[in-house]
C-alpha cells in the first residue's frame, strides 16, 4: 500500500525544479512592463506576496499593484490584490487568486500537472475579484449534506494496452494483480480518505481494471471488507465495475477497497491492472484538512453552515467560473470544538463554492520573471534549421549549429521550454514545437525552417512515477506520445512534431539526436563534423552490410534483403551478407560477423528481422552490450533497421539499439532510420524499398529529405499509416550521404568479393505474409 501523498510530493518537487529563474538581479519596472510566470500544480487558493516577487527577481518597491493583470491559457483571470489602493505593493499586501492545476485530456495530462498563470505588471490592469456580502439571516435551514466524489488513483505501473484506439488512453496503473498456478488468488488493498460520509445512505463505487491477458478473469471487490463484487469476465480489455456500498459501511477517514484476481478453472496465469476506485457519496458539510468544496444542488437562496474549521479565517469563493470568482465576505463564525462558518448566497443550481482556511493557502509552485521572447516570434532573419534542445545542452547545440552553418545552412538553437512558454501558454506539451514551427512557416522572414533537430533524449515518465522501476532520466525534448502502433499501443511518435496540420503526412524533415548530457552531445557532434559527405571514394564507404534474421513464418528477411541488393543498390556499393542460417550457421557467428563488419568499416548497415529495443534477432544476435564494444573510429555507417522497436528511445532505464549506437563516442553509427514501434514485414518491406528508391535512384542523399520524401510517397499510396508515425531518423536531418564514386569517375567494377559465403542454402519457402508483430510488445519488467 502506498501513501497517496507521496506522488504529490514528488510532483511538487519536480514542478519546482522545472523552471530555472532566468534573472538573478532585481529588476526595476520604471515604466516598462514585466511579465511573471506562476506555476500551479494543484487546485486551490494561491497567494503571491512581495517576497515571492523578490524571489522572482523583482523589486516590489518599483511596481504599482494597481497595474497587475493575470491570465491563463489566453483568458483573463480575476485576482484580488490586498492593499493595492495606495499604489504600493507593501509587505503584508498580497495577490490572491483561484489556481487550477492543468486540466486537459487524459493524454495531455500525461505530460504535466502544471498550469501557468501569467502576471503582467505595469500594463493595463486586469479584472479583480468582487466582494459579495454573505452575512446570514438565520431564516433558512442549511442543507445537511451534499454530493461528493472521492477519486483514488496512483500511478506505478506503465502499460500501453497493446492496441490502437483504446477505450481509455490510460497508460499508468496503480497496481497489477498476477495470479498463477501455485498462487491462484491475489488480493491487494487500495486505501484513500473519504471525508465525512453520511451513514444512512448507500453509495456508488466504481473500479476500473485493464486485463492484458486474453483469458477468463475473476474479480472480487470489497469495500472496508464488505464483499461487493465477485464477477467473471473475459478477454484482454478494460473493465469498469460498479457496485453499491451499503449504508453505514463507509467511514470518515481512511477506507479500503480490496481487489482480488482469482484464476478461473483452466487458466494458468492472469495479469490484471487496477487503475482507480471512485466513490460517489453524500458528505456532511464539514471541512477536511482546512478545505471543502461543493455545488449547489438546487436554486437558492441558501444558507450553508460548515463546521470543522481550526480557525475562523476562511476564504470563501464562488468559483462557478474559475476564471472570474466572487469572494463571499462577512460570514457568521461560531466557536465550538471546531469553528463553524455560516454564509448566505443567492445561488443557482450547479454553482460551485470553494472554502479554504487561510492557514491552508499555498504560495505558487514556481514563480519567475519571464519576459516575452520577441526574437522567437519576429526574428530579423529566418533559419533553415531549427535545433530544439534544453539549456544544459546549449554549448553542444551551438556546435551543431556551427556545423550546419559551415555547410551553408542558417541554423538556430531554441529551447523547448521557451517554445512551451511562448507558443503553448506555458503548458508543457510537444504541441508547443508544432505550434512554433507552424508560426515560422507563416510569420518568419525567409528562410523558413525546413529541417528540425530534436537535440536531446526523452522518456514517458514525465511525473517521476515509481523511480525504482522506471529510473529518472533527463527529458530534454519529450517523446510525442501517440496511440499509433497496432500492437504496442502508445509509442513515441516524433513524426507528429513535423506534421504541422496533423493529417499524418509530415511537412518538415526531422531527426532526433537522443543525448542526455554534454558528453554524449559532443560525442555525436564530433562524429558529424568528422563525416565525409563528399564521395564514396574510400573502400569502406563502398561496403553495405545486410543482416537478416531467420523466421520464415514471419517474413523472408534474407529474400527481402536480396531484393534491396538486387534492385536498389548502386553498382559501386558492394553488399556483404550476414544472413542467419544461410551465410552464418549459428547466432554466435552472426554476432561476430556483425561486429567484424562494422569495425572493419562500412558505409551502411541494414537489418531486417525480430527485435526489441535493446536486441536484434530471437536468441540475441546483436544487443546494446555489443554496441559498447564497437571500435569503428572514423568509419560511421548509416543504419536502417526494419524490425520491431529498435528505435524505441523513450523507455527509462532501457536504452534502445538505435540511440546507443548513435551516442557511442568515436564508434557506432552516424545516423539510423529506425522504428519506435512494431511492424509487419509486409508493410515494412515496401517502406524500405521506397526509402532505397529515394536515396539511390532519386539521389536524395540528405537524410531528413530522404525520410520525408519516403513518408510522403508512402502516404500517397496508403494514407495515414503507423510506419509513417514510427519510422524515425536518429541523427541530423541535414547530414548528406557521399555521392557515388562512379558518378565522378570512370567506374570499374571491383573484383573483390568481400562476401565469402555464397547464397547456396536452399531457398526459403515464400510463405504467406502474416501480420503479427515480430516481437511481443514491450513488457514492463516483472
Ligand atoms: Ca499597499
Ligand atoms: Ca492511472
Ligand atoms: Ca501534414
Ligand atoms: Ca532514451
PDB file of C-alpha atoms in Angstrom, residues 10-182:
ATOM      1  CA  UNK A  10       7.336  14.078  -5.946  1.00  0.00           C
ATOM      2  CA  UNK A  11       5.293  16.074  -8.347  1.00  0.00           C
ATOM      3  CA  UNK A  12       5.731  19.308  -6.419  1.00  0.00           C
ATOM      4  CA  UNK A  13       9.467  18.797  -6.275  1.00  0.00           C
ATOM      5  CA  UNK A  14       9.570  18.135  -9.990  1.00  0.00           C
ATOM      6  CA  UNK A  15       7.490  21.156 -10.765  1.00  0.00           C
ATOM      7  CA  UNK A  16       9.612  23.360  -8.536  1.00  0.00           C
ATOM      8  CA  UNK A  17      12.728  22.186 -10.306  1.00  0.00           C
ATOM      9  CA  UNK A  18      11.241  22.565 -13.742  1.00  0.00           C
ATOM     10  CA  UNK A  19      11.852  26.204 -14.161  1.00  0.00           C
ATOM     11  CA  UNK A  20      15.137  27.943 -13.599  1.00  0.00           C
ATOM     12  CA  UNK A  21      14.891  31.655 -12.914  1.00  0.00           C
ATOM     13  CA  UNK A  22      16.469  33.454 -15.805  1.00  0.00           C
ATOM     14  CA  UNK A  23      17.328  36.607 -13.859  1.00  0.00           C
ATOM     15  CA  UNK A  24      19.133  36.934 -10.574  1.00  0.00           C
ATOM     16  CA  UNK A  25      19.405  40.701 -10.314  1.00  0.00           C
ATOM     17  CA  UNK A  26      16.315  42.568  -9.095  1.00  0.00           C
ATOM     18  CA  UNK A  27      14.518  44.208 -11.967  1.00  0.00           C
ATOM     19  CA  UNK A  28      13.213  47.732 -11.759  1.00  0.00           C
ATOM     20  CA  UNK A  29       9.997  48.236 -13.628  1.00  0.00           C
ATOM     21  CA  UNK A  30      10.327  52.008 -14.090  1.00  0.00           C
ATOM     22  CA  UNK A  31       7.866  52.408 -16.899  1.00  0.00           C
ATOM     23  CA  UNK A  32       8.431  49.022 -18.517  1.00  0.00           C
ATOM     24  CA  UNK A  33       6.096  46.058 -18.466  1.00  0.00           C
ATOM     25  CA  UNK A  34       7.127  42.983 -16.503  1.00  0.00           C
ATOM     26  CA  UNK A  35       5.767  39.513 -17.112  1.00  0.00           C
ATOM     27  CA  UNK A  36       5.865  36.893 -14.382  1.00  0.00           C
ATOM     28  CA  UNK A  37       5.295  33.176 -14.863  1.00  0.00           C
ATOM     29  CA  UNK A  38       3.466  31.485 -11.983  1.00  0.00           C
ATOM     30  CA  UNK A  39       3.236  27.700 -11.925  1.00  0.00           C
ATOM     31  CA  UNK A  40       0.276  25.997 -10.239  1.00  0.00           C
ATOM     32  CA  UNK A  41       0.112  22.220  -9.734  1.00  0.00           C
ATOM     33  CA  UNK A  42      -2.995  21.810  -7.573  1.00  0.00           C
ATOM     34  CA  UNK A  43      -6.422  23.361  -7.372  1.00  0.00           C
ATOM     35  CA  UNK A  44      -6.841  25.938  -4.642  1.00  0.00           C
ATOM     36  CA  UNK A  45      -6.404  29.485  -3.476  1.00  0.00           C
ATOM     37  CA  UNK A  46      -2.917  30.850  -4.237  1.00  0.00           C
ATOM     38  CA  UNK A  47      -1.306  33.867  -2.638  1.00  0.00           C
ATOM     39  CA  UNK A  48       1.596  35.843  -4.067  1.00  0.00           C
ATOM     40  CA  UNK A  49       3.473  38.059  -1.619  1.00  0.00           C
ATOM     41  CA  UNK A  50       6.088  40.777  -2.139  1.00  0.00           C
ATOM     42  CA  UNK A  51       8.655  38.165  -1.039  1.00  0.00           C
ATOM     43  CA  UNK A  52       7.542  35.892  -3.871  1.00  0.00           C
ATOM     44  CA  UNK A  53       8.165  38.710  -6.342  1.00  0.00           C
ATOM     45  CA  UNK A  54      11.543  39.409  -4.714  1.00  0.00           C
ATOM     46  CA  UNK A  55      12.425  35.729  -5.185  1.00  0.00           C
ATOM     47  CA  UNK A  56      11.468  36.096  -8.839  1.00  0.00           C
ATOM     48  CA  UNK A  57      13.950  38.956  -9.108  1.00  0.00           C
ATOM     49  CA  UNK A  58      11.541  41.897  -8.937  1.00  0.00           C
ATOM     50  CA  UNK A  59      11.918  44.813  -6.541  1.00  0.00           C
ATOM     51  CA  UNK A  60       8.367  45.307  -5.168  1.00  0.00           C
ATOM     52  CA  UNK A  61       9.151  48.941  -4.350  1.00  0.00           C
ATOM     53  CA  UNK A  62       9.322  49.786  -8.031  1.00  0.00           C
ATOM     54  CA  UNK A  63       5.922  48.472  -9.061  1.00  0.00           C
ATOM     55  CA  UNK A  64       2.328  49.678  -8.821  1.00  0.00           C
ATOM     56  CA  UNK A  65      -0.021  46.810  -7.829  1.00  0.00           C
ATOM     57  CA  UNK A  66      -2.950  48.641  -9.432  1.00  0.00           C
ATOM     58  CA  UNK A  67      -1.429  47.630 -12.790  1.00  0.00           C
ATOM     59  CA  UNK A  68      -1.449  43.906 -12.014  1.00  0.00           C
ATOM     60  CA  UNK A  69      -3.225  41.762 -14.604  1.00  0.00           C
ATOM     61  CA  UNK A  70      -3.371  37.979 -14.738  1.00  0.00           C
ATOM     62  CA  UNK A  71      -4.200  35.491 -17.471  1.00  0.00           C
ATOM     63  CA  UNK A  72      -4.020  31.755 -18.046  1.00  0.00           C
ATOM     64  CA  UNK A  73      -4.265  29.867 -21.338  1.00  0.00           C
ATOM     65  CA  UNK A  74      -5.211  33.085 -23.050  1.00  0.00           C
ATOM     66  CA  UNK A  75      -8.067  34.026 -20.715  1.00  0.00           C
ATOM     67  CA  UNK A  76      -8.086  36.848 -18.177  1.00  0.00           C
ATOM     68  CA  UNK A  77      -8.095  35.608 -14.574  1.00  0.00           C
ATOM     69  CA  UNK A  78      -9.643  37.778 -11.885  1.00  0.00           C
ATOM     70  CA  UNK A  79      -7.403  38.431  -8.882  1.00  0.00           C
ATOM     71  CA  UNK A  80      -7.726  40.087  -5.518  1.00  0.00           C
ATOM     72  CA  UNK A  81      -4.900  42.474  -4.685  1.00  0.00           C
ATOM     73  CA  UNK A  82      -4.978  43.218  -0.960  1.00  0.00           C
ATOM     74  CA  UNK A  83      -3.531  46.636  -0.219  1.00  0.00           C
ATOM     75  CA  UNK A  84      -3.317  47.887  -3.791  1.00  0.00           C
ATOM     76  CA  UNK A  85      -5.233  51.117  -3.086  1.00  0.00           C
ATOM     77  CA  UNK A  86      -2.129  53.065  -2.064  1.00  0.00           C
ATOM     78  CA  UNK A  87      -0.301  52.144  -5.274  1.00  0.00           C
ATOM     79  CA  UNK A  88       2.427  50.312  -3.357  1.00  0.00           C
ATOM     80  CA  UNK A  89       2.908  46.532  -3.015  1.00  0.00           C
ATOM     81  CA  UNK A  90       3.908  46.651   0.656  1.00  0.00           C
ATOM     82  CA  UNK A  91       4.857  43.757   2.904  1.00  0.00           C
ATOM     83  CA  UNK A  92       1.538  42.378   4.138  1.00  0.00           C
ATOM     84  CA  UNK A  93      -0.123  43.076   0.775  1.00  0.00           C
ATOM     85  CA  UNK A  94      -0.751  40.089  -1.482  1.00  0.00           C
ATOM     86  CA  UNK A  95      -2.314  38.821  -4.671  1.00  0.00           C
ATOM     87  CA  UNK A  96      -4.928  36.111  -4.198  1.00  0.00           C
ATOM     88  CA  UNK A  97      -6.490  34.043  -6.959  1.00  0.00           C
ATOM     89  CA  UNK A  98      -8.089  30.699  -7.570  1.00  0.00           C
ATOM     90  CA  UNK A  99      -5.436  28.496  -9.170  1.00  0.00           C
ATOM     91  CA  UNK A 100      -6.180  25.341 -11.100  1.00  0.00           C
ATOM     92  CA  UNK A 101      -3.690  22.654 -11.901  1.00  0.00           C
ATOM     93  CA  UNK A 102      -3.563  21.760 -15.589  1.00  0.00           C
ATOM     94  CA  UNK A 103      -6.818  20.082 -16.567  1.00  0.00           C
ATOM     95  CA  UNK A 104      -6.859  18.604 -20.039  1.00  0.00           C
ATOM     96  CA  UNK A 105      -7.492  15.343 -21.823  1.00  0.00           C
ATOM     97  CA  UNK A 106      -6.073  12.223 -20.203  1.00  0.00           C
ATOM     98  CA  UNK A 107      -3.473  12.181 -22.982  1.00  0.00           C
ATOM     99  CA  UNK A 108      -2.437  15.805 -22.485  1.00  0.00           C
ATOM    100  CA  UNK A 109      -2.321  15.463 -18.713  1.00  0.00           C
ATOM    101  CA  UNK A 110       0.364  12.788 -19.058  1.00  0.00           C
ATOM    102  CA  UNK A 111       2.921  15.478 -19.753  1.00  0.00           C
ATOM    103  CA  UNK A 112       2.289  17.797 -16.856  1.00  0.00           C
ATOM    104  CA  UNK A 113       0.184  18.867 -13.894  1.00  0.00           C
ATOM    105  CA  UNK A 114       1.470  22.410 -14.169  1.00  0.00           C
ATOM    106  CA  UNK A 115      -0.832  25.164 -15.270  1.00  0.00           C
ATOM    107  CA  UNK A 116       0.676  28.605 -15.787  1.00  0.00           C
ATOM    108  CA  UNK A 117      -0.682  31.954 -14.705  1.00  0.00           C
ATOM    109  CA  UNK A 118       0.896  34.983 -16.323  1.00  0.00           C
ATOM    110  CA  UNK A 119       1.069  38.153 -14.244  1.00  0.00           C
ATOM    111  CA  UNK A 120       1.823  41.402 -16.039  1.00  0.00           C
ATOM    112  CA  UNK A 121       2.969  44.420 -14.090  1.00  0.00           C
ATOM    113  CA  UNK A 122       2.986  47.957 -15.484  1.00  0.00           C
ATOM    114  CA  UNK A 123       0.409  47.457 -18.201  1.00  0.00           C
ATOM    115  CA  UNK A 124      -3.384  47.820 -18.273  1.00  0.00           C
ATOM    116  CA  UNK A 125      -4.942  46.466 -15.061  1.00  0.00           C
ATOM    117  CA  UNK A 126      -6.798  43.175 -15.255  1.00  0.00           C
ATOM    118  CA  UNK A 127     -10.083  42.104 -13.643  1.00  0.00           C
ATOM    119  CA  UNK A 128     -10.432  41.973  -9.881  1.00  0.00           C
ATOM    120  CA  UNK A 129     -12.405  39.514  -7.761  1.00  0.00           C
ATOM    121  CA  UNK A 130     -15.516  41.275  -6.437  1.00  0.00           C
ATOM    122  CA  UNK A 131     -16.557  41.038  -2.805  1.00  0.00           C
ATOM    123  CA  UNK A 132     -20.128  39.936  -2.132  1.00  0.00           C
ATOM    124  CA  UNK A 133     -21.662  40.243   1.302  1.00  0.00           C
ATOM    125  CA  UNK A 134     -22.640  36.788   2.570  1.00  0.00           C
ATOM    126  CA  UNK A 135     -23.843  37.546   6.094  1.00  0.00           C
ATOM    127  CA  UNK A 136     -26.538  35.003   7.035  1.00  0.00           C
ATOM    128  CA  UNK A 137     -30.022  35.872   8.309  1.00  0.00           C
ATOM    129  CA  UNK A 138     -30.551  32.519  10.053  1.00  0.00           C
ATOM    130  CA  UNK A 139     -34.010  32.244   8.484  1.00  0.00           C
ATOM    131  CA  UNK A 140     -33.191  29.276   6.175  1.00  0.00           C
ATOM    132  CA  UNK A 141     -32.314  25.716   7.156  1.00  0.00           C
ATOM    133  CA  UNK A 142     -28.857  24.830   5.790  1.00  0.00           C
ATOM    134  CA  UNK A 143     -28.700  21.646   3.716  1.00  0.00           C
ATOM    135  CA  UNK A 144     -27.351  18.726   5.750  1.00  0.00           C
ATOM    136  CA  UNK A 145     -25.192  17.052   3.121  1.00  0.00           C
ATOM    137  CA  UNK A 146     -24.107  17.251  -0.495  1.00  0.00           C
ATOM    138  CA  UNK A 147     -22.950  15.090  -3.399  1.00  0.00           C
ATOM    139  CA  UNK A 148     -19.207  14.463  -3.302  1.00  0.00           C
ATOM    140  CA  UNK A 149     -16.750  12.196  -5.096  1.00  0.00           C
ATOM    141  CA  UNK A 150     -13.514  10.653  -3.895  1.00  0.00           C
ATOM    142  CA  UNK A 151     -11.293   9.573  -6.748  1.00  0.00           C
ATOM    143  CA  UNK A 152      -8.449   7.350  -5.520  1.00  0.00           C
ATOM    144  CA  UNK A 153      -5.684   6.758  -8.055  1.00  0.00           C
ATOM    145  CA  UNK A 154      -1.941   6.291  -8.052  1.00  0.00           C
ATOM    146  CA  UNK A 155       0.393   5.588 -10.918  1.00  0.00           C
ATOM    147  CA  UNK A 156       3.049   2.940 -10.517  1.00  0.00           C
ATOM    148  CA  UNK A 157       2.895   0.581 -13.497  1.00  0.00           C
ATOM    149  CA  UNK A 158       3.148   1.512 -17.149  1.00  0.00           C
ATOM    150  CA  UNK A 159       1.208  -0.471 -19.735  1.00  0.00           C
ATOM    151  CA  UNK A 160       0.036   0.743 -23.139  1.00  0.00           C
ATOM    152  CA  UNK A 161      -2.754  -1.755 -23.754  1.00  0.00           C
ATOM    153  CA  UNK A 162      -1.189  -3.107 -26.958  1.00  0.00           C
ATOM    154  CA  UNK A 163      -3.828  -1.771 -29.305  1.00  0.00           C
ATOM    155  CA  UNK A 164      -4.820   1.302 -31.244  1.00  0.00           C
ATOM    156  CA  UNK A 165      -7.825   3.414 -30.279  1.00  0.00           C
ATOM    157  CA  UNK A 166      -8.317   2.002 -26.788  1.00  0.00           C
ATOM    158  CA  UNK A 167     -11.453   2.946 -24.846  1.00  0.00           C
ATOM    159  CA  UNK A 168      -9.209   4.837 -22.430  1.00  0.00           C
ATOM    160  CA  UNK A 169      -5.820   6.360 -23.204  1.00  0.00           C
ATOM    161  CA  UNK A 170      -4.611   5.454 -19.733  1.00  0.00           C
ATOM    162  CA  UNK A 171      -1.081   4.064 -19.625  1.00  0.00           C
ATOM    163  CA  UNK A 172      -0.351   4.223 -15.880  1.00  0.00           C
ATOM    164  CA  UNK A 173      -1.860   1.909 -13.293  1.00  0.00           C
ATOM    165  CA  UNK A 174      -1.969   1.812  -9.548  1.00  0.00           C
ATOM    166  CA  UNK A 175      -1.098  -1.850  -9.241  1.00  0.00           C
ATOM    167  CA  UNK A 176      -1.022  -5.178 -11.018  1.00  0.00           C
ATOM    168  CA  UNK A 177      -2.596  -8.440  -9.863  1.00  0.00           C
ATOM    169  CA  UNK A 178      -0.900 -11.545 -11.214  1.00  0.00           C
ATOM    170  CA  UNK A 179      -2.279 -14.870 -10.013  1.00  0.00           C
ATOM    171  CA  UNK A 180      -0.588 -18.025 -11.274  1.00  0.00           C
ATOM    172  CA  UNK A 181      -0.894 -21.755 -10.713  1.00  0.00           C
ATOM    173  CA  UNK A 182       0.733 -22.007  -7.302  1.00  0.00           C
TER     174      UNK A 182
END
